[in-house]
mmCIF file of C-alpha atoms in Angstrom:
data_model
loop_
_atom_site.group_PDB
_atom_site.id
_atom_site.type_symbol
_atom_site.label_atom_id
_atom_site.label_comp_id
_atom_site.label_asym_id
_atom_site.label_seq_id
_atom_site.Cartn_x
_atom_site.Cartn_y
_atom_site.Cartn_z
ATOM 1 C CA MET W 1229 63.092 14.784 44.057
ATOM 2 C CA ILE W 1230 59.832 14.171 46.236
ATOM 3 C CA LEU W 1231 57.850 17.751 45.360
ATOM 4 C CA GLY W 1232 59.667 18.322 41.752
ATOM 5 C CA SER W 1233 62.639 18.240 39.378
ATOM 6 C CA LYS W 1234 64.532 20.783 37.677
ATOM 7 C CA LYS W 1235 64.131 19.177 34.737
ATOM 8 C CA GLU W 1236 60.724 19.425 34.548
ATOM 9 C CA TRP W 1237 57.990 20.787 31.889
ATOM 10 C CA TYR W 1238 59.169 24.547 32.786
ATOM 11 C CA ASP W 1239 62.884 23.842 31.819
ATOM 12 C CA THR W 1240 65.566 25.116 33.849
ATOM 13 C CA LYS W 1241 64.168 28.828 35.278
ATOM 14 C CA LYS W 1242 63.360 28.571 38.875
ATOM 15 C CA THR W 1243 60.582 31.249 39.211
ATOM 16 C CA PRO W 1244 58.065 28.718 37.671
ATOM 17 C CA LEU W 1245 59.573 26.033 38.854
ATOM 18 C CA ARG W 1246 58.825 27.957 42.220
ATOM 19 C CA ASN W 1247 55.451 28.895 41.947
ATOM 20 C CA PHE W 1248 54.584 25.464 40.765
ATOM 21 C CA LEU W 1249 56.538 23.965 44.066
ATOM 22 C CA VAL W 1250 54.148 27.026 46.584
ATOM 23 C CA SER W 1251 51.095 26.622 44.021
ATOM 24 C CA ARG W 1252 51.281 22.547 45.200
ATOM 25 C CA CYS W 1253 52.419 23.273 49.155
ATOM 26 C CA GLY W 1254 48.899 25.165 48.953
ATOM 27 C CA ILE W 1255 46.909 22.362 48.792
ATOM 28 C CA PHE W 1256 48.475 19.867 50.747
ATOM 29 C CA GLU W 1257 48.914 22.783 53.385
ATOM 30 C CA GLN W 1258 44.849 22.228 53.542
ATOM 31 C CA LEU W 1259 44.713 18.466 53.653
ATOM 32 C CA ARG W 1260 47.309 18.490 56.003
ATOM 33 C CA GLY W 1261 45.329 20.507 58.005
ATOM 34 C CA ARG W 1262 42.021 18.414 57.168
ATOM 35 C CA LEU W 1263 44.014 15.235 57.850
ATOM 36 C CA VAL W 1264 45.230 16.567 61.730
ATOM 37 C CA GLU W 1265 41.066 17.800 62.260
ATOM 38 C CA ASP W 1266 39.141 14.954 60.591
ATOM 39 C CA GLY W 1267 41.884 12.246 60.593
ATOM 40 C CA LYS W 1268 40.976 10.998 56.968
ATOM 41 C CA VAL W 1269 40.707 12.899 53.601
ATOM 42 C CA ASN W 1270 40.179 11.358 49.920
ATOM 43 C CA LEU W 1271 42.494 11.669 46.923
ATOM 44 C CA PHE W 1272 41.213 10.725 43.136
ATOM 45 C CA SER W 1273 42.828 11.042 40.230
ATOM 46 C CA VAL W 1274 40.634 11.443 37.325
ATOM 47 C CA PHE W 1275 42.169 10.637 33.642
ATOM 48 C CA LEU W 1276 39.790 12.430 30.366
ATOM 49 C CA THR W 1277 40.124 11.118 26.905
ATOM 50 C CA ASN W 1278 37.534 11.783 24.207
ATOM 51 C CA ASP W 1279 35.724 8.774 24.842
ATOM 52 C CA SER W 1280 36.178 8.207 28.926
ATOM 53 C CA PHE W 1281 37.223 8.622 31.898
ATOM 54 C CA SER W 1282 39.424 6.923 34.342
ATOM 55 C CA PHE W 1283 39.304 7.553 38.052
ATOM 56 C CA CYS W 1284 41.354 6.106 40.988
ATOM 57 C CA LYS W 1285 40.030 7.301 44.156
ATOM 58 C CA MET W 1286 42.256 6.033 47.846
ATOM 59 C CA THR W 1287 41.525 6.954 51.295
ATOM 60 C CA VAL W 1288 44.439 8.384 53.490
ATOM 61 C CA ASP W 1289 44.966 7.893 57.109
ATOM 62 C CA ASP W 1290 46.414 9.789 59.996
ATOM 63 C CA LYS W 1291 48.750 7.501 60.168
ATOM 64 C CA PHE W 1292 49.308 8.109 55.946
ATOM 65 C CA ASN W 1293 47.967 4.694 55.551
ATOM 66 C CA THR W 1294 46.472 4.399 52.084
ATOM 67 C CA SER W 1295 43.768 2.594 51.290
ATOM 68 C CA LEU W 1296 42.212 1.767 47.889
ATOM 69 C CA VAL W 1297 38.776 2.840 47.546
ATOM 70 C CA ASP W 1298 37.573 2.652 43.955
ATOM 71 C CA TRP W 1299 39.409 2.574 40.414
ATOM 72 C CA GLN W 1300 37.247 2.347 37.538
ATOM 73 C CA LYS W 1301 37.464 3.109 33.723
ATOM 74 C CA ILE W 1302 34.118 4.609 32.371
ATOM 75 C CA PRO W 1303 32.946 4.869 28.681
ATOM 76 C CA PHE W 1304 30.975 8.178 27.773
ATOM 77 C CA ASP W 1305 28.043 7.404 26.793
ATOM 78 C CA SER W 1306 24.470 8.301 26.230
ATOM 79 C CA THR W 1307 23.956 8.761 29.540
ATOM 80 C CA PHE W 1308 26.731 11.669 29.921
ATOM 81 C CA ALA W 1309 24.576 13.524 27.123
ATOM 82 C CA THR W 1310 21.663 15.638 27.079
ATOM 83 C CA ASP W 1311 18.056 15.439 24.639
ATOM 84 C CA ARG W 1312 19.202 12.068 24.239
ATOM 85 C CA ARG W 1313 22.438 12.247 22.420
ATOM 86 C CA GLN W 1314 24.735 9.353 21.549
ATOM 87 C CA ASN W 1315 27.488 12.084 22.080
ATOM 88 C CA ILE W 1316 28.826 14.538 24.291
ATOM 89 C CA SER W 1317 28.562 17.397 22.086
ATOM 90 C CA LEU W 1318 30.752 20.596 22.671
ATOM 91 C CA LEU W 1319 27.265 22.856 23.651
ATOM 92 C CA PRO W 1320 27.389 24.651 26.998
ATOM 93 C CA VAL W 1321 24.579 22.597 28.435
ATOM 94 C CA ASP W 1322 26.155 18.892 27.556
ATOM 95 C CA THR W 1323 29.483 19.315 28.903
ATOM 96 C CA LEU W 1324 28.553 20.870 31.982
ATOM 97 C CA PHE W 1325 25.980 17.767 32.118
ATOM 98 C CA ALA W 1326 29.021 15.446 31.971
ATOM 99 C CA THR W 1327 31.030 17.499 34.302
ATOM 100 C CA GLU W 1328 28.775 16.956 36.927
ATOM 101 C CA LYS W 1329 27.467 13.097 35.513
ATOM 102 C CA ILE W 1330 31.994 13.030 36.325
ATOM 103 C CA ILE W 1331 31.436 14.014 39.526
ATOM 104 C CA SER W 1332 28.521 12.056 40.723
ATOM 105 C CA ILE W 1333 30.015 8.879 39.654
ATOM 106 C CA LEU W 1334 33.832 9.922 41.639
ATOM 107 C CA GLY W 1335 31.820 9.050 45.308
ATOM 108 C CA VAL W 1336 33.378 11.813 46.893
ATOM 109 C CA SER W 1337 31.917 12.101 50.428
ATOM 110 C CA PRO W 1338 30.150 15.094 52.434
ATOM 111 C CA ASN W 1339 32.139 13.585 55.484
ATOM 112 C CA MET W 1340 35.565 14.052 54.407
ATOM 113 C CA THR W 1341 38.156 16.510 52.410
ATOM 114 C CA ASN W 1342 38.101 15.184 48.675
ATOM 115 C CA LEU W 1343 41.249 16.611 46.572
ATOM 116 C CA VAL W 1344 40.583 15.543 42.474
ATOM 117 C CA SER W 1345 43.527 15.399 40.394
ATOM 118 C CA ILE W 1346 42.688 16.338 36.952
ATOM 119 C CA GLU W 1347 44.702 15.404 34.057
ATOM 120 C CA ARG W 1348 44.100 14.991 29.980
ATOM 121 C CA GLU W 1349 45.264 13.041 27.468
ATOM 122 C CA ARG W 1350 47.479 14.834 25.597
ATOM 123 C CA SER W 1351 48.828 12.576 22.505
ATOM 124 C CA ASP W 1352 49.168 13.806 19.260
ATOM 125 C CA LEU W 1353 46.994 11.158 17.289
ATOM 126 C CA VAL W 1354 43.966 12.707 18.546
ATOM 127 C CA ASP W 1355 41.861 15.309 16.964
ATOM 128 C CA PHE W 1356 41.065 18.467 17.174
ATOM 129 C CA ASN W 1357 37.645 18.468 18.155
ATOM 130 C CA CYS W 1358 38.615 15.427 20.606
ATOM 131 C CA LYS W 1359 41.006 17.488 22.263
ATOM 132 C CA LEU W 1360 38.868 21.142 22.305
ATOM 133 C CA GLN W 1361 36.216 18.606 24.458
ATOM 134 C CA SER W 1362 38.881 17.015 26.639
ATOM 135 C CA ASN W 1363 40.046 20.335 27.469
ATOM 136 C CA ILE W 1364 37.208 21.735 28.376
ATOM 137 C CA LEU W 1365 35.817 18.976 30.435
ATOM 138 C CA GLU W 1366 38.775 19.264 32.492
ATOM 139 C CA HIS W 1367 38.931 22.642 33.122
ATOM 140 C CA LEU W 1368 34.738 22.359 33.841
ATOM 141 C CA LEU W 1369 36.078 19.474 36.356
ATOM 142 C CA TYR W 1370 38.695 21.922 37.973
ATOM 143 C CA ALA W 1371 36.452 25.087 38.304
ATOM 144 C CA LYS W 1372 33.479 22.733 39.743
ATOM 145 C CA CYS W 1373 35.799 20.998 42.220
ATOM 146 C CA GLN W 1374 38.017 23.562 43.268
ATOM 147 C CA GLY W 1375 36.852 25.208 46.963
ATOM 148 C CA VAL W 1376 33.277 23.456 46.638
ATOM 149 C CA TYR W 1377 31.159 23.521 50.197
ATOM 150 C CA VAL W 1378 29.384 19.781 49.134
ATOM 151 C CA THR W 1379 27.092 20.550 51.696
ATOM 152 C CA SER W 1380 25.678 24.148 52.799
ATOM 153 C CA THR W 1381 26.293 23.432 56.988
ATOM 154 C CA ASN W 1382 29.904 22.597 55.836
ATOM 155 C CA GLU W 1383 32.224 25.544 57.164
ATOM 156 C CA LYS W 1384 35.329 24.613 55.481
ATOM 157 C CA ALA W 1385 34.944 23.658 51.440
ATOM 158 C CA ARG W 1386 35.017 19.788 51.398
ATOM 159 C CA LEU W 1387 36.192 19.425 47.636
ATOM 160 C CA LEU W 1388 39.319 20.660 46.147
ATOM 161 C CA ALA W 1389 40.879 20.682 42.783
ATOM 162 C CA ALA W 1390 44.907 20.338 41.272
ATOM 163 C CA VAL W 1391 45.970 20.014 37.547
ATOM 164 C CA CYS W 1392 47.907 16.900 37.441
ATOM 165 C CA ASN W 1393 51.021 17.025 35.079
ATOM 166 C CA PRO W 1394 51.828 14.094 33.364
ATOM 167 C CA GLU W 1395 55.779 14.947 33.301
ATOM 168 C CA PHE W 1396 55.286 15.057 37.541
ATOM 169 C CA ILE W 1397 53.943 11.644 37.562
ATOM 170 C CA ASP W 1398 56.943 10.254 35.920
ATOM 171 C CA THR W 1399 59.652 12.448 37.384
ATOM 172 C CA PHE W 1400 57.969 10.910 41.136
ATOM 173 C CA TRP W 1401 58.007 7.645 39.121
ATOM 174 C CA CYS W 1402 60.952 6.801 36.863
ATOM 175 C CA GLU W 1403 63.142 8.965 36.757
ATOM 176 C CA LEU W 1404 65.524 6.769 39.320
ATOM 177 C CA THR W 1405 65.293 3.686 37.777
ATOM 178 C CA PRO W 1406 68.393 2.030 36.670
ATOM 179 C CA ILE W 1407 67.499 0.581 32.810
ATOM 180 C CA ARG W 1408 70.536 0.488 31.053
ATOM 181 C CA VAL W 1409 71.725 -3.188 32.766
ATOM 182 C CA SER W 1410 68.391 -4.738 32.630
ATOM 183 C CA LEU W 1411 67.858 -3.466 28.831
ATOM 184 C CA LYS W 1412 70.766 -5.344 27.764
ATOM 185 C CA GLU W 1413 69.438 -8.021 29.204
ATOM 186 C CA ASN W 1414 66.132 -7.875 26.832
ATOM 187 C CA PRO W 1415 65.454 -10.268 24.168
ATOM 188 C CA SER W 1416 63.282 -8.546 22.241
ATOM 189 C CA ILE W 1417 65.415 -4.717 22.533
ATOM 190 C CA SER W 1418 68.558 -5.139 19.703
ATOM 191 C CA VAL W 1419 70.143 -2.156 20.418
ATOM 192 C CA PRO W 1420 69.408 -1.319 24.233
ATOM 193 C CA ARG W 1421 71.200 2.109 23.830
ATOM 194 C CA GLU W 1422 68.727 3.848 21.691
ATOM 195 C CA TYR W 1423 66.323 3.501 24.769
ATOM 196 C CA GLN W 1424 66.318 6.506 27.575
ATOM 197 C CA ILE W 1425 64.996 7.222 30.422
ATOM 198 C CA TYR W 1426 63.171 9.406 29.278
ATOM 199 C CA ASP W 1427 61.399 7.936 25.692
ATOM 200 C CA PRO W 1428 57.710 7.507 27.032
ATOM 201 C CA VAL W 1429 57.656 3.969 25.941
ATOM 202 C CA VAL W 1430 60.396 3.094 28.708
ATOM 203 C CA ARG W 1431 58.860 5.127 31.198
ATOM 204 C CA ALA W 1432 54.729 3.675 29.929
ATOM 205 C CA THR W 1433 56.386 -0.066 30.977
ATOM 206 C CA ILE W 1434 58.415 1.340 34.579
ATOM 207 C CA LYS W 1435 54.979 2.556 35.824
ATOM 208 C CA GLU W 1436 53.725 -0.708 34.869
ATOM 209 C CA VAL W 1437 56.143 -2.344 36.327
ATOM 210 C CA VAL W 1438 55.267 -0.508 39.958
ATOM 211 C CA THR W 1439 51.555 -0.711 39.592
ATOM 212 C CA LYS W 1440 51.573 -3.852 39.817
ATOM 213 C CA ARG W 1441 54.452 -4.626 42.439
ATOM 214 C CA LEU W 1442 52.420 -2.084 44.825
ATOM 215 C CA LEU W 1443 49.288 -4.207 44.055
ATOM 216 C CA ARG W 1444 51.618 -7.695 44.473
ATOM 217 C CA SER W 1445 52.897 -5.987 47.910
ATOM 218 C CA ALA W 1446 49.197 -4.991 48.846
ATOM 219 C CA PHE W 1447 47.695 -8.218 47.977
ATOM 220 C CA ASP W 1448 50.354 -10.499 49.673
ATOM 221 C CA ASN W 1449 49.307 -8.434 52.494
ATOM 222 C CA ASP W 1450 53.392 -7.285 52.766
ATOM 223 C CA ILE W 1451 53.180 -3.683 52.809
ATOM 224 C CA ASP W 1452 55.632 -1.278 51.109
ATOM 225 C CA PRO W 1453 56.550 1.143 54.256
ATOM 226 C CA LEU W 1454 57.760 3.762 51.546
ATOM 227 C CA MET W 1455 54.010 3.558 49.672
ATOM 228 C CA CYS W 1456 51.607 1.976 52.762
ATOM 229 C CA LEU W 1457 48.575 1.075 50.031
ATOM 230 C CA HIS W 1458 46.114 -1.088 51.618
ATOM 231 C CA LEU W 1459 43.800 -3.723 49.843
ATOM 232 C CA ASP W 1460 40.759 -4.951 51.709
ATOM 233 C CA LYS W 1461 38.718 -8.439 51.075
ATOM 234 C CA ASP W 1462 36.576 -7.112 48.543
ATOM 235 C CA TRP W 1463 39.461 -5.619 46.119
ATOM 236 C CA LYS W 1464 41.207 -9.516 47.155
ATOM 237 C CA PHE W 1465 38.190 -11.199 45.605
ATOM 238 C CA LYS W 1466 37.481 -8.629 42.825
ATOM 239 C CA PHE W 1467 41.330 -9.299 41.646
ATOM 240 C CA PRO W 1468 41.743 -13.473 41.632
ATOM 241 C CA ILE W 1469 44.573 -13.511 38.570
ATOM 242 C CA LEU W 1470 46.412 -12.338 41.972
ATOM 243 C CA SER W 1471 45.372 -15.838 43.549
ATOM 244 C CA SER W 1472 46.843 -17.496 40.845
ATOM 245 C CA THR W 1473 49.878 -15.892 40.343
ATOM 246 C CA THR W 1474 53.180 -15.440 41.610
ATOM 247 C CA GLY W 1475 55.397 -12.049 41.309
ATOM 248 C CA LEU W 1476 54.722 -9.894 39.107
ATOM 249 C CA ASN W 1477 53.454 -12.794 36.202
ATOM 250 C CA PHE W 1478 49.971 -11.246 35.221
ATOM 251 C CA SER W 1479 48.481 -8.828 33.157
ATOM 252 C CA LEU W 1480 47.120 -5.222 34.161
ATOM 253 C CA LYS W 1481 44.319 -5.863 31.200
ATOM 254 C CA ASP W 1482 43.107 -8.682 32.484
ATOM 255 C CA CYS W 1483 43.601 -8.717 36.002
ATOM 256 C CA LEU W 1484 41.418 -5.529 35.712
ATOM 257 C CA SER W 1485 39.326 -7.390 33.373
ATOM 258 C CA LEU W 1486 40.032 -4.585 30.563
ATOM 259 C CA ASP W 1487 39.574 -4.926 26.944
ATOM 260 C CA THR W 1488 42.709 -3.140 25.609
ATOM 261 C CA GLY W 1489 46.737 -1.842 26.566
ATOM 262 C CA LYS W 1490 45.321 1.692 26.286
ATOM 263 C CA ASP W 1491 42.793 1.065 29.231
ATOM 264 C CA ALA W 1492 45.661 -0.774 31.113
ATOM 265 C CA SER W 1493 47.404 2.359 30.439
ATOM 266 C CA ASP W 1494 45.168 4.689 31.453
ATOM 267 C CA MET W 1495 43.910 3.141 34.713
ATOM 268 C CA THR W 1496 47.534 3.363 35.474
ATOM 269 C CA GLU W 1497 47.927 6.775 34.906
ATOM 270 C CA VAL W 1498 45.266 7.260 37.531
ATOM 271 C CA PHE W 1499 46.095 4.771 40.034
ATOM 272 C CA LEU W 1500 49.716 6.312 40.455
ATOM 273 C CA ALA W 1501 48.871 9.789 40.509
ATOM 274 C CA THR W 1502 46.781 9.117 43.636
ATOM 275 C CA MET W 1503 49.450 6.951 44.935
ATOM 276 C CA GLU W 1504 52.257 10.291 44.300
ATOM 277 C CA SER W 1505 49.432 12.608 46.180
ATOM 278 C CA SER W 1506 49.436 10.438 49.315
ATOM 279 C CA LYS W 1507 53.437 9.802 49.615
ATOM 280 C CA VAL W 1508 53.962 13.185 48.649
ATOM 281 C CA LEU W 1509 51.489 14.657 51.644
ATOM 282 C CA ARG W 1510 53.262 12.540 53.906
ATOM 283 C CA THR W 1511 56.146 13.887 52.883
ATOM 284 C CA TYR W 1512 54.892 17.294 53.468
ATOM 285 C CA SER W 1513 53.359 16.499 56.463
ATOM 286 C CA ASN W 1514 56.803 15.444 57.750
ATOM 287 C CA LEU W 1515 58.443 18.475 56.712
ATOM 288 C CA VAL W 1516 56.266 20.457 58.447
ATOM 289 C CA ASP W 1517 56.805 18.782 61.632
ATOM 290 C CA ILE W 1518 60.392 19.628 61.316
ATOM 291 C CA VAL W 1519 59.841 22.812 60.451
ATOM 292 C CA MET W 1520 57.469 24.110 63.444
ATOM 293 C CA LYS W 1521 58.698 21.297 65.861
ATOM 294 C CA ASP W 1522 60.079 25.102 67.597
ATOM 295 C CA ASN W 1523 57.047 27.192 66.819
ATOM 296 C CA GLY W 1524 58.466 27.365 63.935
ATOM 297 C CA ARG W 1525 61.948 29.402 64.895
ATOM 298 C CA LEU W 1526 64.631 28.122 62.730
ATOM 299 C CA ASP W 1527 68.161 27.503 63.255
ATOM 300 C CA SER W 1528 71.235 25.165 62.032
ATOM 301 C CA GLY W 1529 69.745 21.881 63.669
ATOM 302 C CA VAL W 1530 66.301 22.802 61.853
ATOM 303 C CA LEU W 1531 67.704 23.011 58.916
ATOM 304 C CA LYS W 1532 70.403 19.841 58.861
ATOM 305 C CA GLN W 1533 67.470 17.907 60.131
ATOM 306 C CA PHE W 1534 65.583 18.961 57.365
ATOM 307 C CA ASN W 1535 68.026 18.904 54.932
ATOM 308 C CA ASP W 1536 68.956 15.117 56.395
ATOM 309 C CA TYR W 1537 64.930 14.179 55.671
ATOM 310 C CA VAL W 1538 65.193 15.125 52.448
ATOM 311 C CA LYS W 1539 68.006 13.407 51.571
ATOM 312 C CA GLN W 1540 66.844 10.515 52.881
ATOM 313 C CA GLU W 1541 63.951 10.851 51.021
ATOM 314 C CA LYS W 1542 65.384 10.790 47.872
ATOM 315 C CA LEU W 1543 67.674 7.461 48.756
ATOM 316 C CA ASN W 1544 64.062 6.155 50.013
ATOM 317 C CA LEU W 1545 62.606 6.971 46.592
ATOM 318 C CA GLN W 1546 65.942 5.760 44.496
ATOM 319 C CA HIS W 1547 65.721 2.500 46.749
ATOM 320 C CA PHE W 1548 62.073 1.912 45.250
ATOM 321 C CA GLN W 1549 62.431 2.909 41.913
ATOM 322 C CA ALA W 1550 65.587 0.739 41.223
ATOM 323 C CA GLY W 1551 63.067 -2.461 42.979
ATOM 324 C CA SER W 1552 61.496 -1.948 38.917
ATOM 325 C CA SER W 1553 65.147 -2.242 36.943
ATOM 326 C CA LYS W 1554 64.839 -6.211 37.318
ATOM 327 C CA PHE W 1555 61.504 -6.269 35.837
ATOM 328 C CA LEU W 1556 62.620 -4.569 32.397
ATOM 329 C CA LYS W 1557 64.215 -7.608 31.734
ATOM 330 C CA GLY W 1558 61.437 -9.627 30.651
ATOM 331 C CA ALA W 1559 59.540 -6.247 29.731
ATOM 332 C CA LYS W 1560 57.777 -6.375 26.061
ATOM 333 C CA ILE W 1561 59.402 -2.590 25.114
#
């Protein structure tokens, strides 16, 4: 459950799922090693649309404390195009220029390892040219970030890349959330049975709730032990609405000073993708410690400890997701 789900976009075939998990573990093995050596790593998530990109940056230390560093939505204005064009064209020189501009805005540190997880908008409502632009930018951003040496003196690549899949994020944050009882008590829903955990509108609502829960706990210094998110005083100054409200009685759109609910949804995607990377890195590192504690010698005791840890992690995640359920009673779905 922590590293993937058999109900994923790979249907029920084991080989594609196994290949996906191996590729994910390969990335987290690099991050784990850098965390041991350097004490910190940077995690980024980028969400590309046809007219903007959203990104989130967090720093994780060797105790797996996660600090929010940057979180923005940036429009693709004329500064992303060459020759004073108003919009990004599909010419190679333009798409490459826009890609390099995105990387410069992210704030990659030359002294730390940086993982950039990339996702693009996949809505059927987006026209072909917009989809093509997002697809090209996704490919270029991945290629530019994969294994890059930020400075010529680095012995190891300091910039790594991964392609994020929204189904993986949805599974991680939503799939174990109880919804039936809460939806029955929601006055805006006339037929609760019509809604399932896989419905996009239900998942979007849950992800908004999770984001607000994490922000509230970090703002109030009531740090969630499972996620370990921290906000410094600068962020608390940027979120004045959290000072004037209690619980989850605030709007993400207003909290982040955004124009639309769609903007808030995009920002939620990158925030939760980055938090998921932090949590999976912690889980993976703990599993490695279990497996390698006796120089990699496997026996029944190690296997039991491994299985017990995985079961406990699933229970922890299930308990965390259950905490979102009660907030669905008053959500607008």
